[in-house]
Coordinates of C-alpha atoms in Angstrom, one line a residue:
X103 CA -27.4 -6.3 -11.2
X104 CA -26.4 -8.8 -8.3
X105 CA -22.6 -9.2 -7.3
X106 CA -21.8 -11.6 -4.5
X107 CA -18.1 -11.6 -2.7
X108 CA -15.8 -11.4 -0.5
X109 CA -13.7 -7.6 -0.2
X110 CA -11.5 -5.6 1.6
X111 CA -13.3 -2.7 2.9
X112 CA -10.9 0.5 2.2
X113 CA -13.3 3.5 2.5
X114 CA -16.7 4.3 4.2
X115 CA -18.6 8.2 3.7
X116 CA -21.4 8.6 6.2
X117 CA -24.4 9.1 4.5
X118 CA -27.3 9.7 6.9
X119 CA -27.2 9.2 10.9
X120 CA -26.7 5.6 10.4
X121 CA -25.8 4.5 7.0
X122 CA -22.5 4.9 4.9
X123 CA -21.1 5.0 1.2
X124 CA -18.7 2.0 1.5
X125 CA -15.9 0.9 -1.4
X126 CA -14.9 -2.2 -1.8
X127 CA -11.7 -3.9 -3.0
X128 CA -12.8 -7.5 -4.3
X129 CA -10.5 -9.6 -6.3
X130 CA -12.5 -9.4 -9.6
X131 CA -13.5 -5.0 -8.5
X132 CA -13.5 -2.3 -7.0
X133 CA -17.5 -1.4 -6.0
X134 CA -18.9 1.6 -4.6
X135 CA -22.3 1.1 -2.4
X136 CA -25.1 1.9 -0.3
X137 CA -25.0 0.3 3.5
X138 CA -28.3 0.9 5.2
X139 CA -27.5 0.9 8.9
X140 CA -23.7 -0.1 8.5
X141 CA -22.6 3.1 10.8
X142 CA -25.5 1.4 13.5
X143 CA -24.1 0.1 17.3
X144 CA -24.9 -3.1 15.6
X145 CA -23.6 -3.1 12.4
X146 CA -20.3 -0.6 13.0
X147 CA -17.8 -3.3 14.3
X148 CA -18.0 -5.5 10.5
X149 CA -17.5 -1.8 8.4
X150 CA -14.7 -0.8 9.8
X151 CA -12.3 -0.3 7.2
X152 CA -9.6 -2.2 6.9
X153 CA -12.3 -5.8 7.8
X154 CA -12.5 -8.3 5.4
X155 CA -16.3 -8.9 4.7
X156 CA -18.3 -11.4 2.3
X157 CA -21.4 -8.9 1.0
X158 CA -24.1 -8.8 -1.6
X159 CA -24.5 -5.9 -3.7
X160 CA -27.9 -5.7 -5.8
X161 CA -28.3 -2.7 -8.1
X162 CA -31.1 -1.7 -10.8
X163 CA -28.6 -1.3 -12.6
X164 CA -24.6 -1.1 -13.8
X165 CA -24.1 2.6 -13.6
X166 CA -26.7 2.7 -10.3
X167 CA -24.6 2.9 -6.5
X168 CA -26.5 -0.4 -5.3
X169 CA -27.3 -1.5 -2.2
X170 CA -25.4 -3.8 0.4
X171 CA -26.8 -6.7 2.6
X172 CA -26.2 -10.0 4.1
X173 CA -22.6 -8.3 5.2
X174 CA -20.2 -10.6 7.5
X175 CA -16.9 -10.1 8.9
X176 CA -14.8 -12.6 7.6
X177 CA -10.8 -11.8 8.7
X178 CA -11.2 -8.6 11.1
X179 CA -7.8 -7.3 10.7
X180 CA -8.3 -4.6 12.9
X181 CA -8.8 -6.8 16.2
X182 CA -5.7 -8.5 15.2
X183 CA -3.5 -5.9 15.1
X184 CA -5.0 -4.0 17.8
X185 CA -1.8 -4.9 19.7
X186 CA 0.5 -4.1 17.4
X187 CA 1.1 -0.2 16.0
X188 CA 2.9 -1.2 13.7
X189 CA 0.7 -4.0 12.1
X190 CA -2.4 -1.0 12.5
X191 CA -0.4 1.4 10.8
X192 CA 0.7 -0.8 7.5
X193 CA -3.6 -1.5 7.6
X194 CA -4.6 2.1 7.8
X195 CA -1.5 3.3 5.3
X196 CA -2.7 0.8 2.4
X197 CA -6.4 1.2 2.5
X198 CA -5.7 4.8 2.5
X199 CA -3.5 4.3 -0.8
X200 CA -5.8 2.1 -2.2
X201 CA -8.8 4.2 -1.3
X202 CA -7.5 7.1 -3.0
X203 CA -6.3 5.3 -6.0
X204 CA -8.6 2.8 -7.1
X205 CA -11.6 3.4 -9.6
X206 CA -14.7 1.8 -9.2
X207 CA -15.1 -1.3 -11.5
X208 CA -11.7 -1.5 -12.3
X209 CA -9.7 -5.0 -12.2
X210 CA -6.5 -5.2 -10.1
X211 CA -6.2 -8.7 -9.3
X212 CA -3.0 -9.2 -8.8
X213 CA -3.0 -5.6 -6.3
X214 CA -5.8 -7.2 -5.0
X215 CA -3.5 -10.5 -4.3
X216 CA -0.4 -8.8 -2.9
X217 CA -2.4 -6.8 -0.9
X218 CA -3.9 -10.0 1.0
X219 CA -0.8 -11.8 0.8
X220 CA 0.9 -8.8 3.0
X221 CA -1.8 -8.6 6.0
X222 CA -1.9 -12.4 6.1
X223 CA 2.6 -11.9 6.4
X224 CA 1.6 -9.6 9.2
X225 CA -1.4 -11.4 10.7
X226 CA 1.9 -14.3 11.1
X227 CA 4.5 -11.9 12.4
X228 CA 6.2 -12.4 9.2
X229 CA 6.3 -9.3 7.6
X230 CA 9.9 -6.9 7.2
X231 CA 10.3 -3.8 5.8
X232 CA 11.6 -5.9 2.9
X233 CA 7.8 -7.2 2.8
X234 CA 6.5 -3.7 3.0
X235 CA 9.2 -1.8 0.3
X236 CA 8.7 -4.5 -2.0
X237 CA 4.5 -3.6 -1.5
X238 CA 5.1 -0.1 -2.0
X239 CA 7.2 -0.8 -5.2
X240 CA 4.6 -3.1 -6.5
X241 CA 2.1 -0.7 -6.0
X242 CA 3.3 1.8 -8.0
X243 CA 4.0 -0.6 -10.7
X244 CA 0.2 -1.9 -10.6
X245 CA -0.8 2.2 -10.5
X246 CA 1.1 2.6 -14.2
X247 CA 4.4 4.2 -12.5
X248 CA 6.6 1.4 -11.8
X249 CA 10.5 2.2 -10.4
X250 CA 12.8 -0.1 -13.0
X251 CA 15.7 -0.7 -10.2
X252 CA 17.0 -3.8 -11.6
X253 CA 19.3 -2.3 -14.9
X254 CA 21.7 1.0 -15.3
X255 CA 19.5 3.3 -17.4
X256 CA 22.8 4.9 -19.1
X257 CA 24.9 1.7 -19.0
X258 CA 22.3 -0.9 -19.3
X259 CA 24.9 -3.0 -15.7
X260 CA 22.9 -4.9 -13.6
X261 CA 25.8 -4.5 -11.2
X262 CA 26.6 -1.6 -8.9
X263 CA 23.3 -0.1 -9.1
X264 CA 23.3 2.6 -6.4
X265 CA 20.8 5.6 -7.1
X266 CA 17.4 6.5 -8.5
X267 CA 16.7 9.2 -10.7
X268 CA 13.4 11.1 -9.3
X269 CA 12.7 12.1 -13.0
X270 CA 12.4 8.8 -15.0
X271 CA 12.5 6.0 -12.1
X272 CA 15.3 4.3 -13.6
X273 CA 18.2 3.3 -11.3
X274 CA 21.7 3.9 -12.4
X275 CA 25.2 3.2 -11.2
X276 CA 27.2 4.5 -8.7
X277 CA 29.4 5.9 -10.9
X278 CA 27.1 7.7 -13.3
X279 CA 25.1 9.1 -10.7
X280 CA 28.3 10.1 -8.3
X281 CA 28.0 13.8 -9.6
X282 CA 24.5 14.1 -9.2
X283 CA 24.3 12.3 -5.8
X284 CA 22.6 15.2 -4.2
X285 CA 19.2 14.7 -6.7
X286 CA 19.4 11.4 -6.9
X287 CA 17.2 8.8 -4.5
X288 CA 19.3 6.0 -2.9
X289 CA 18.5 2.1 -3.6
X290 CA 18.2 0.7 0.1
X291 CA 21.3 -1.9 0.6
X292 CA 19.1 -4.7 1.5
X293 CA 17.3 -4.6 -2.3
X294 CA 20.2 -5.0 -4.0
X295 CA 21.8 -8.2 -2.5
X296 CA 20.7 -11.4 -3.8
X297 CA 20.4 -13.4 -0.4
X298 CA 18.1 -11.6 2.4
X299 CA 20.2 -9.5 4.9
X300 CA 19.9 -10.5 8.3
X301 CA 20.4 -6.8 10.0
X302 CA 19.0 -3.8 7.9
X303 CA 20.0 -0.5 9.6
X304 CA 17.3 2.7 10.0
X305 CA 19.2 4.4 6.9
X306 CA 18.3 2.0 4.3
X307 CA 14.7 1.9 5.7
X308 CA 15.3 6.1 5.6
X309 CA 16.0 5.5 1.8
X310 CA 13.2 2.2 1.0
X311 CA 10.4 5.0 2.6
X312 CA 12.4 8.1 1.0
X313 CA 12.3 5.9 -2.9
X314 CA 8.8 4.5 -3.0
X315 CA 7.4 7.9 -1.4
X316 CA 9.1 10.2 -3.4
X317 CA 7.0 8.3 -6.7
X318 CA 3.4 7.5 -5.1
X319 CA 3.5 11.4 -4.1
X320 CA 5.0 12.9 -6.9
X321 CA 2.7 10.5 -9.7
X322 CA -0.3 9.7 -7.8
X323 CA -1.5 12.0 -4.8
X324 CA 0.2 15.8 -5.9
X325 CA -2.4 15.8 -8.7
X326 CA -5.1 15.0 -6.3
X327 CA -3.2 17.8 -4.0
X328 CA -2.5 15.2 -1.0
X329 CA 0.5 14.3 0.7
X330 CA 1.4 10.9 2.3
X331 CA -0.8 9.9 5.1
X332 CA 0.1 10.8 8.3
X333 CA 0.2 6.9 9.1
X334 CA 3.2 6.6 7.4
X335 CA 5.5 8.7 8.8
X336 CA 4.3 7.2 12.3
X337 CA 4.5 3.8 10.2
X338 CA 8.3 4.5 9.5
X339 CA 9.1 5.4 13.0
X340 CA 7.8 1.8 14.0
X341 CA 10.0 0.2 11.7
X342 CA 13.4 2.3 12.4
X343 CA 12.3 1.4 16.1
X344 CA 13.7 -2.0 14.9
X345 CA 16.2 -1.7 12.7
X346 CA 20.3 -2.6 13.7
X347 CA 22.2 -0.4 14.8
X348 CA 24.6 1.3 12.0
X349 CA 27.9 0.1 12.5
X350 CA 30.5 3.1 12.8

């Protein structure tokens, strides 16, 4: 078997003194491989996770791990957000996610496209926390546990949508969650306007990370018995760092 590509490298496991067990994220699938000498002085700086890298794989054959060569760094997102916490922490959060999530050989094209499409935000100084909630929702949604925030699941209003429920993942309103506000998740302000909001204050980016996390922990990593990575909670902290002040 011979596959020839360009990947995001989301997971390495050393192997020997030198060599690692690497996963790939390529548009068309996830692989799993053998790197002879990738955890070299030489070789290190391209398999660094997070480094975009054109490879080949060769394998005897489809069910065998394979073997990497010819391996270039082609975008090394981890030199261009050395300077940036923030920008490091959104690249070590994701991989982690998708690291722990993806299968090899499965198809996630369109993960694989939003995933690209929000380090390239980044690499611009584009990206908001409305970038980054709207990743985390997608996410879930590509996983098999999407949030459906944009209809009353009692009601069926599309207007004054206000809470989550943490069972089904179905928004309601205001007024049909008002009793149960203290089980209920909150929909961040800025998702619910129609226009984008200029100033988003450090509670609604309390709530974006308190929504999405509340689903990726309870449907993907408590069965695997993990919590959120650490880099996200340091990854919030970066973000409330710039959010406006709440006005009193």
């Amino acid at each position: 078997m011979f596959w020839e590509g360009e990947a995001l490298l989301i997971n390495t496991i050393k192997h020997s003194e030198s060599s690692l067990i690497v996963t790939l994220f390529a548009r068309d699938s996830v692989h799993k491989s053998y790197a002879r000498g990738a955890n070299s002085t030489k070789n290190r700086a391209t398999y660094q996770i997070g480094n975009m890298i054109s490879v080949v794989k060769k394998s005897r054959s489809e069910n065998s791990l394979g073997n990497l060569t010819n391996a270039e760094t082609t975008k090394n997102f981890n030199s261009l957000f050395i300077s940036s916490n923030k920008k490091t922490l959104i690249l070590k959060t994701i991989t982690e996610f998708l690291s722990l999530t993806l299968q090899e050989d499965e198809n996630h094209e369109k993960l694989y496209d939003i995933t690209l499409e929000l380090l390239h935000k980044a690499v611009k100084n584009e990206l908001t926390i409305v970038d980054y909630f709207n990743y985390e929702l997608n996410f879930l949604s590509h996983i098999g546990y999407g949030v459906t925030l944009d209809y009353c699941a009692v009601t069926k209003a599309k207007d004054n949508l206000f809470y989550v429920s943490p069972n089904t993942g179905h928004a309601v309103t205001r007024e049909v969650g008002e009793k149960y506000h203290e089980k209920l998740l909150i929909i961040p302000e800025f998702h619910l306007l129609n226009t984008e909001k200029q100033q988003i204050n450090d509670n609604e980016i309390y709530q974006a990370f308190n929504l999405t996390g509340y689903f990726i922990e309870k449907n993907i990593l408590a069965p695997m018995q993990r919590n959120l990575p650490y880099s996200r909670n340091l990854l919030l902290k970066e973000f409330v760092k710039d959010a406006a002040p709440i006005e009193l």
